Amino acid sequence: MIENAFTVTEINNYIKSLLDNEPQLRNVQIVGEISNFKRYPSGHCYFTLKDSGAVLKCVMFRGKAMSMRFEPQNGDTVLAVGRITVYERDGVYQLYTDMLLPQGVGDLMVAYEKLKAKLDAEGLFAQDRKQALPVNPKTVGIITSPVGAAVRDIITVSRRRNRGIKLLLFPVKVQGDGAAKEIARAINFFNKHNLADVLIVGRGGGSIEELWAFNEEETVRAVAASAIPVVSAVGHETDFTLCDFAADVRAATPSQAAELAVADAEGYIMKVENLTNRCRHLMTARLEQEEYKLDRLSNSWALKDPERLFADRALRTDAAYSKLVNYMDGLVKQCSHKFELQAARLDNLSPLAVLARGYSVTQTEDYKVVTSASQVRWGEELVTTVADGKIVSVVQSVEEA
Amino acid sequence: MAKKIAKNIKFEEALAELEEQVRLLESGELSLEQSLDVFKYGIELSKVCMGKLDTVKQEVEKIVATSDEDYKLETFQDLEA
């Protein structure tokens, strides 16, 4: 018998494992009345939830307790959300509480989740529906309460970023009866009359009830349908309203919304100046570069000393010329040598040469060469040519052979 | 010839165009004539951008809807002032 017995630790471990394996207990929502609420210096909170028939031990650790926005009082009816497991040391099961919501808020949370699921299914929150905010809007439409910090923050930040920005406020109730209707109407009004380039829709932070107008279907649909880009600015870092999901851009606070919506004019002025300077600089550099090229070209020997372009050709021409001249000289010499030979031969045939050898030519008065005694008569004058002159003689007698 | 700027050009379009002209000039692929045209166009764009940024302080106005169709504008009591 002893052999089959559990130790206390073992049985508590076993019960814990049973509860931990039960999916239902891992995320439970329990309605009950708070009693024995104690917050320890460590930050952890201990309390019990009860109704008319039973009690449940609960613990809420420091991290969760710090993000809780209300201070629970004994006697408050709340919705507690968390997981149930066993605290082995004490042998008790208890609720490890993640969230405590006051009565009424629990109902709102349920409504919120339901509407969120419905609109999400319709695609109202889809990323591809989101519009980009204009880079440099002229007019910013503001839909919020005319009193309070939100409108003041939006105006101050917008002015600081761009003093020329046109701000158009559509004052609305942001909580209470009719607030959702007013907000939706304002969004539609801006769109209908095309009064702004971008809209900021929001309010300062508050409890879930105070923010409720931004979770109502009418408002969310108006935000989603807006042709003018919408920045939602419901002042809470941690919680999202349904308007935040539907808006083109979600800002954590009204100030941040203004920063997102209003162009930083100073920044843009610097950017444009910078681009302009680069334009000028690039153009100047280009012109200098071209000027340098031009300088280099006009200093080149071809333009500066064009004769050099021909020098080579002139040399070749000179060479050809002298070759030609030499050739011609040779040719002339050769010809004149030939001529001299021929002239010498010709000289031998000349009658003058014959005369030089002692012969002579005799001619009558009418210049006929005398070759026969019968050509002449007594007393006729004859002219005889010898090598160095002429002899005139008179015929004294003719003797024919 | 340098390009003309559309009359109703938006600031972001003019800015994007200006950035494009700088890119073109930086590319070094333009002839000198093209460079000059791009440069002139860029300087015009820069003037347009600056014109759109240089504005005077405006009043905050509030919309008073007199009906769904009609509204009037009133000066909103500027809390800064």
XYZ file of C-alpha atoms in Angstrom:
482
model
C 0.000 0.000 0.000
C 2.761 2.376 0.978
C 4.425 1.529 -2.300
C 1.499 2.956 -4.278
C 1.289 6.163 -2.274
C 2.088 9.590 -3.781
C 4.083 12.166 -2.006
C 2.275 15.486 -1.576
C 4.554 17.069 -4.117
C 3.832 14.306 -6.567
C 0.059 14.581 -6.257
C 0.131 18.374 -6.526
C 2.362 18.022 -9.600
C -0.033 15.515 -11.057
C -3.095 17.723 -10.483
C -1.222 20.683 -11.953
C -0.420 18.699 -15.088
C -4.086 17.715 -15.414
C -5.218 21.341 -15.268
C -2.424 22.580 -17.504
C -3.452 20.135 -20.206
C -6.984 21.489 -20.234
C -7.186 24.067 -23.093
C -10.319 25.648 -21.650
C -8.362 26.793 -18.585
C -5.511 28.359 -20.475
C -7.568 31.397 -21.475
C -10.675 31.992 -19.408
C -12.919 34.979 -18.894
C -14.621 35.082 -15.528
C -17.166 37.533 -14.193
C -17.192 38.056 -10.453
C -16.986 40.467 -7.549
C -13.632 41.508 -6.184
C -12.850 40.984 -2.513
C -9.755 40.998 -0.338
C -7.895 43.046 -2.953
C -4.276 43.610 -1.850
C -1.463 45.246 -3.739
C 1.938 44.331 -2.278
C 5.027 46.571 -2.382
C 6.464 44.144 -4.930
C 3.678 45.270 -7.288
C 1.904 41.915 -7.337
C -1.832 41.970 -6.551
C -3.782 39.276 -4.699
C -7.573 39.086 -4.464
C -10.493 36.742 -4.716
C -13.380 36.715 -7.142
C -16.718 35.650 -5.701
C -20.335 35.325 -6.508
C -23.207 34.238 -4.296
C -22.082 30.607 -4.318
C -18.290 30.417 -4.540
C -14.902 32.107 -4.405
C -11.803 31.844 -6.625
C -8.302 32.798 -5.575
C -6.623 35.185 -8.013
C -3.167 36.680 -8.496
C -2.042 39.417 -10.853
C 1.691 39.879 -11.247
C 3.427 43.215 -11.335
C 3.837 43.514 -15.115
C 0.145 43.014 -15.790
C -0.918 45.054 -12.782
C 1.100 48.043 -13.965
C -0.605 48.205 -17.339
C -4.050 48.130 -15.716
C -5.736 51.486 -16.089
C -8.141 51.305 -13.179
C -7.760 50.639 -9.480
C -10.041 47.749 -8.526
C -12.069 48.205 -5.338
C -13.530 45.480 -3.209
C -17.098 45.002 -4.304
C -16.461 45.919 -7.975
C -17.900 43.501 -10.459
C -15.240 42.799 -13.066
C -14.369 40.672 -16.021
C -11.117 38.851 -15.311
C -9.099 37.297 -18.098
C -6.264 34.823 -17.494
C -5.324 31.174 -16.989
C -6.022 28.780 -14.154
C -3.292 26.588 -12.790
C -2.137 25.050 -9.528
C 0.184 26.705 -7.064
C 1.889 23.517 -5.903
C 3.422 24.817 -2.690
C 0.032 25.687 -1.203
C -1.967 23.048 -2.992
C -4.409 25.584 -4.383
C -5.566 26.385 -7.836
C -5.913 30.039 -8.770
C -6.473 32.461 -11.619
C -3.297 34.040 -12.963
C -4.929 37.246 -14.118
C -3.788 39.030 -17.307
C -6.471 41.698 -17.417
C -9.194 43.100 -15.192
C -11.989 45.148 -16.755
C -14.710 46.937 -14.809
C -18.294 45.888 -15.349
C -19.682 47.236 -18.606
C -16.219 47.415 -20.097
C -16.322 43.678 -20.424
C -19.400 44.007 -22.593
C -17.653 46.697 -24.632
C -14.655 44.426 -25.141
C -16.903 41.722 -26.477
C -18.635 44.193 -28.799
C -15.212 45.512 -29.882
C -13.928 42.054 -30.729
C -17.086 41.188 -32.610
C -17.101 44.357 -34.693
C -13.371 44.073 -35.292
C -13.796 40.547 -36.639
C -16.696 41.603 -38.841
C -15.009 44.652 -40.369
C -11.744 42.786 -40.726
C -13.566 40.075 -42.679
C -14.953 42.800 -44.950
C -11.392 43.922 -45.623
C -11.794 47.389 -44.110
C -8.444 47.091 -42.358
C -6.583 45.598 -45.320
C -3.106 47.003 -45.886
C -3.701 47.495 -49.597
C -6.541 49.923 -48.871
C -4.169 52.304 -47.127
C -3.414 55.548 -48.922
C -0.096 57.346 -48.730
C -0.188 60.703 -46.981
C 0.489 63.717 -49.243
C 4.082 64.889 -48.970
C 3.351 68.586 -48.669
C -0.332 69.131 -47.877
C -1.728 72.659 -48.127
C -4.693 72.071 -45.821
C -5.012 69.750 -42.871
C -8.514 68.943 -41.648
C -8.803 68.376 -37.909
C -11.727 66.460 -36.494
C -11.685 66.595 -32.715
C -13.041 68.447 -29.736
C -12.509 72.234 -29.898
C -11.492 72.156 -26.235
C -8.747 70.185 -24.575
C -5.143 69.329 -25.189
C -5.589 67.347 -28.402
C -6.574 70.274 -30.645
C -3.956 72.508 -29.059
C -1.221 69.900 -29.558
C -2.186 69.409 -33.194
C -2.160 73.157 -33.899
C 1.128 73.742 -32.067
C 3.007 70.907 -33.715
C 1.595 71.678 -37.172
C 2.639 75.314 -36.876
C 6.065 74.414 -35.692
C 6.638 72.166 -38.689
C 5.120 74.448 -41.292
C 3.824 77.839 -40.333
C 2.129 78.204 -43.723
C -0.042 75.152 -43.287
C -3.765 75.792 -43.437
C -5.604 74.219 -40.522
C -9.315 73.615 -40.728
C -11.047 72.409 -37.592
C -14.338 70.603 -37.642
C -15.334 70.676 -33.979
C -17.053 67.493 -32.773
C -18.030 65.739 -29.602
C -15.495 62.974 -29.029
C -17.355 61.070 -26.329
C -20.854 60.467 -25.168
C -24.094 60.127 -27.040
C -23.953 61.179 -30.680
C -20.154 61.512 -30.745
C -19.712 58.730 -33.305
C -22.362 60.274 -35.547
C -20.671 63.700 -35.371
C -17.241 62.310 -36.148
C -18.561 60.289 -39.096
C -20.452 63.301 -40.405
C -17.365 65.504 -40.168
C -15.288 62.986 -42.133
C -17.986 62.756 -44.801
C -18.328 66.546 -44.883
C -14.604 67.066 -45.542
C -14.803 64.533 -48.364
C -17.992 65.861 -49.880
C -16.668 69.421 -50.124
C -13.049 68.347 -50.659
C -11.886 70.675 -47.917
C -8.526 69.168 -46.966
C -5.542 67.211 -48.265
C -5.264 65.076 -45.149
C -7.446 64.532 -42.072
C -6.484 64.082 -38.446
C -9.253 62.327 -36.522
C -8.797 61.838 -32.817
C -8.797 62.881 -29.215
C -6.617 62.626 -26.135
C -6.318 59.372 -24.230
C -8.999 57.944 -22.010
C -10.711 54.842 -20.784
C -12.297 52.402 -23.174
C -15.694 54.016 -22.553
C -14.285 57.466 -23.316
C -12.692 56.230 -26.514
C -15.771 54.303 -27.528
C -16.915 56.659 -30.278
C -13.789 55.580 -32.164
C -14.854 51.948 -31.938
C -18.334 52.399 -33.328
C -19.209 51.026 -36.712
C -20.347 54.354 -38.140
C -17.061 56.084 -37.330
C -14.880 53.215 -38.469
C -16.712 52.956 -41.792
C -16.427 56.707 -42.382
C -12.676 56.548 -41.739
C -12.283 53.588 -44.087
C -14.387 55.230 -46.804
C -12.601 58.585 -46.707
C -11.000 59.492 -50.036
C -8.905 62.025 -48.150
C -6.126 60.164 -46.311
C -6.830 59.853 -42.587
C -4.409 59.870 -39.682
C -6.042 58.484 -36.549
C -4.882 60.113 -33.358
C -6.507 58.545 -30.380
C -4.187 59.303 -27.562
C -3.096 55.927 -26.394
C 0.153 54.186 -27.014
C -0.995 50.731 -26.090
C -4.609 50.225 -27.087
C -5.878 50.337 -30.622
C -9.294 51.674 -31.484
C -11.011 50.291 -34.569
C -10.486 53.702 -36.186
C -6.759 53.115 -35.796
C -7.078 49.946 -37.838
C -9.188 51.622 -40.514
C -7.076 54.777 -40.812
C -4.374 55.116 -43.443
C -1.861 55.904 -40.736
C -2.148 55.427 -36.993
C -0.546 57.931 -34.665
C -0.028 57.219 -30.976
C -0.959 60.740 -29.920
C -2.457 63.898 -31.478
C 1.013 65.522 -31.514
C 2.426 62.595 -33.424
C -0.499 62.782 -35.851
C 0.436 66.374 -36.658
C 4.034 65.328 -37.160
C 2.963 62.622 -39.571
C 0.444 64.742 -41.466
C 2.274 68.048 -41.750
C 5.366 68.189 -43.887
C 8.485 69.383 -42.195
C 8.818 72.515 -44.334
C 12.311 73.297 -43.007
C 13.439 69.826 -43.964
C 11.991 70.157 -47.437
C 13.493 73.599 -47.933
C 16.877 72.116 -47.091
C 16.261 69.200 -49.402
C 15.268 71.416 -52.343
C 18.223 73.729 -51.689
C 20.505 70.749 -51.588
C 19.172 69.405 -54.900
C 19.428 72.853 -56.480
C 23.037 73.184 -55.369
C 23.845 69.789 -56.795
C 22.230 70.841 -60.091
C 24.396 73.972 -60.188
C 27.515 72.169 -59.145
C 27.057 69.426 -61.740
C 26.413 71.958 -64.486
C 29.450 74.029 -63.521
C 31.610 70.930 -63.427
C 30.323 69.909 -66.850
C 31.032 73.317 -68.339
C 34.537 73.333 -66.854
C 35.121 69.897 -68.270
C 34.009 70.997 -71.739
C 36.075 74.145 -71.473
C 39.114 72.073 -70.568
C 38.489 69.794 -73.554
C 38.189 72.821 -75.811
C 41.400 74.289 -74.395
C 43.216 71.067 -74.978
C 41.987 70.878 -78.553
C 42.831 74.453 -79.404
C 46.315 73.971 -77.929
C 46.898 70.859 -79.975
C 49.806 71.059 -82.525
C 47.398 70.359 -85.394
C 45.529 73.618 -84.850
C 48.375 75.617 -83.462
C 51.003 74.567 -86.048
C 49.091 73.179 -89.009
C 52.235 73.149 -91.212
C 53.342 70.137 -89.275
C 50.405 68.296 -90.731
C 52.037 68.835 -94.201
C 55.673 68.611 -93.282
C 55.842 64.951 -93.896
C 54.076 65.231 -97.206
C 56.359 68.097 -98.190
C 59.361 65.887 -97.504
C 57.940 63.139 -99.634
C 57.172 65.617 -102.378
C 60.717 66.954 -102.230
C 62.152 63.466 -102.467
C 59.965 62.655 -105.437
C 60.926 65.926 -107.045
C 64.631 65.332 -106.723
C 64.248 61.806 -107.982
C 62.405 63.222 -110.959
C 65.063 65.840 -111.523
C 67.846 63.247 -111.340
C 66.016 61.042 -113.736
C 65.492 63.906 -116.153
C 69.148 64.896 -115.878
C 70.181 61.361 -116.705
C 67.815 61.240 -119.578
C 69.074 64.536 -120.965
C 72.685 63.474 -120.590
C 72.005 60.192 -122.285
C 70.244 61.974 -125.153
C 72.919 64.554 -125.623
C 75.603 61.865 -125.717
C 73.661 60.078 -128.445
C 73.258 63.384 -130.196
C 76.962 64.075 -130.100
C 77.733 60.690 -131.628
C 75.206 61.274 -134.350
C 76.469 64.801 -134.879
C 79.997 63.505 -135.283
C 78.882 61.041 -137.862
C 76.937 63.729 -139.589
C 79.940 65.965 -139.589
C 81.875 63.436 -141.653
C 79.233 63.700 -144.323
C 79.197 67.476 -144.404
C 80.352 69.139 -147.663
C 82.346 71.569 -145.609
C 84.477 68.715 -144.395
C 85.010 67.673 -148.012
C 86.045 71.237 -148.818
C 88.484 71.109 -145.963
C 90.155 68.211 -147.559
C 90.862 70.416 -150.649
C 87.772 69.959 -152.766
C 85.659 72.902 -153.866
C 82.245 73.613 -155.301
C 81.854 75.825 -158.301
C 78.586 77.480 -159.161
C 77.345 79.436 -162.070
C 75.836 82.923 -161.783
C 72.467 81.367 -161.299
C 73.857 79.175 -158.484
C 73.889 75.973 -160.387
C 76.647 73.623 -159.332
C 79.041 73.090 -162.206
C 79.435 69.380 -162.789
C 80.078 69.496 -166.567
C 82.319 71.564 -168.886
C 79.351 71.987 -171.187
C 77.570 74.099 -168.551
C 79.903 77.022 -168.929
C 80.921 79.390 -171.682
C 83.798 81.726 -172.264
C 83.745 84.898 -170.275
C 81.157 83.642 -167.797
C 81.724 84.395 -164.086
C 81.930 81.413 -161.792
C 81.958 81.360 -158.026
C 84.049 78.665 -156.411
C 83.528 77.900 -152.783
C 86.486 76.570 -150.807
C 86.821 75.763 -147.184
C 87.469 79.253 -145.981
C 85.926 81.467 -148.688
C 84.852 82.070 -152.259
C 86.838 82.661 -155.375
C 85.294 84.515 -158.320
C 86.829 83.636 -161.648
C 86.162 84.217 -165.379
C 86.107 81.331 -167.782
C 88.983 81.747 -170.278
C 88.488 78.509 -172.152
C 86.360 75.428 -172.142
C 87.814 72.112 -173.033
C 85.535 69.236 -173.188
C 87.101 65.889 -172.590
C 14.703 72.664 -75.641
C 14.106 72.535 -71.922
C 10.906 70.759 -70.739
C 7.912 72.799 -69.521
C 6.550 72.425 -66.034
C 2.886 71.469 -65.786
C 0.895 74.384 -64.378
C -0.850 72.455 -61.610
C 2.127 70.294 -60.680
C 2.078 69.043 -57.090
C 4.939 69.667 -54.720
C 5.877 65.995 -54.503
C 5.830 65.657 -58.299
C 8.044 68.716 -58.716
C 10.398 67.381 -56.043
C 10.560 63.960 -57.722
C 11.219 65.644 -61.094
C 13.980 67.731 -59.549
C 15.568 64.602 -58.101
C 15.351 62.989 -61.538
C 17.134 65.957 -63.186
C 19.959 65.700 -60.662
C 20.177 61.987 -61.405
C 20.337 62.705 -65.149
C 23.086 65.281 -64.664
C 25.005 62.864 -62.466
C 24.698 60.061 -64.999
C 27.092 61.859 -67.335
C 25.264 60.398 -70.320
C 23.936 63.684 -71.667
C 25.333 65.852 -74.410
C 26.276 69.374 -73.406
C 23.070 70.747 -74.959
C 20.938 68.175 -73.142
C 22.763 68.978 -69.901
C 21.951 72.647 -70.272
C 18.280 71.882 -70.910
C 18.099 69.548 -67.937
C 19.856 72.132 -65.798
C 17.421 74.906 -66.798
C 14.478 72.616 -66.166
C 15.921 71.635 -62.760
C 16.346 75.256 -61.700
C 12.743 76.010 -62.746
C 11.556 73.002 -60.712
C 13.540 74.200 -57.731
C 11.798 77.595 -57.956
C 8.404 75.895 -58.113
C 9.232 73.761 -55.049
C 10.465 76.748 -53.080
C 7.385 78.729 -54.078
C 5.202 76.003 -52.687
C 7.154 75.853 -49.426
C 7.405 79.566 -48.829
C 4.092 80.568 -47.352
C 2.919 82.903 -44.653
C 1.375 81.938 -41.355
C -2.298 81.176 -41.657
C -5.209 81.469 -39.283
C -6.808 78.323 -37.960
C -10.359 78.232 -39.228
C -13.258 76.156 -38.100
C -16.023 74.763 -40.216
C -19.529 75.606 -39.205
C -21.826 73.381 -41.223
C -25.081 75.161 -41.781
C -26.487 72.128 -43.564
C -25.117 69.024 -45.279
C -24.624 71.121 -48.388
C -23.446 74.360 -46.894
C -20.940 75.650 -44.443
C -19.183 78.794 -43.401
C -15.691 79.311 -42.060
C -14.983 81.160 -38.847
C -11.672 82.000 -37.256
C -10.893 79.499 -34.566
C -9.712 81.085 -31.331
C -6.105 80.100 -31.633
C -5.024 78.884 -28.231
C -1.426 79.665 -29.048
C -2.080 83.342 -29.546
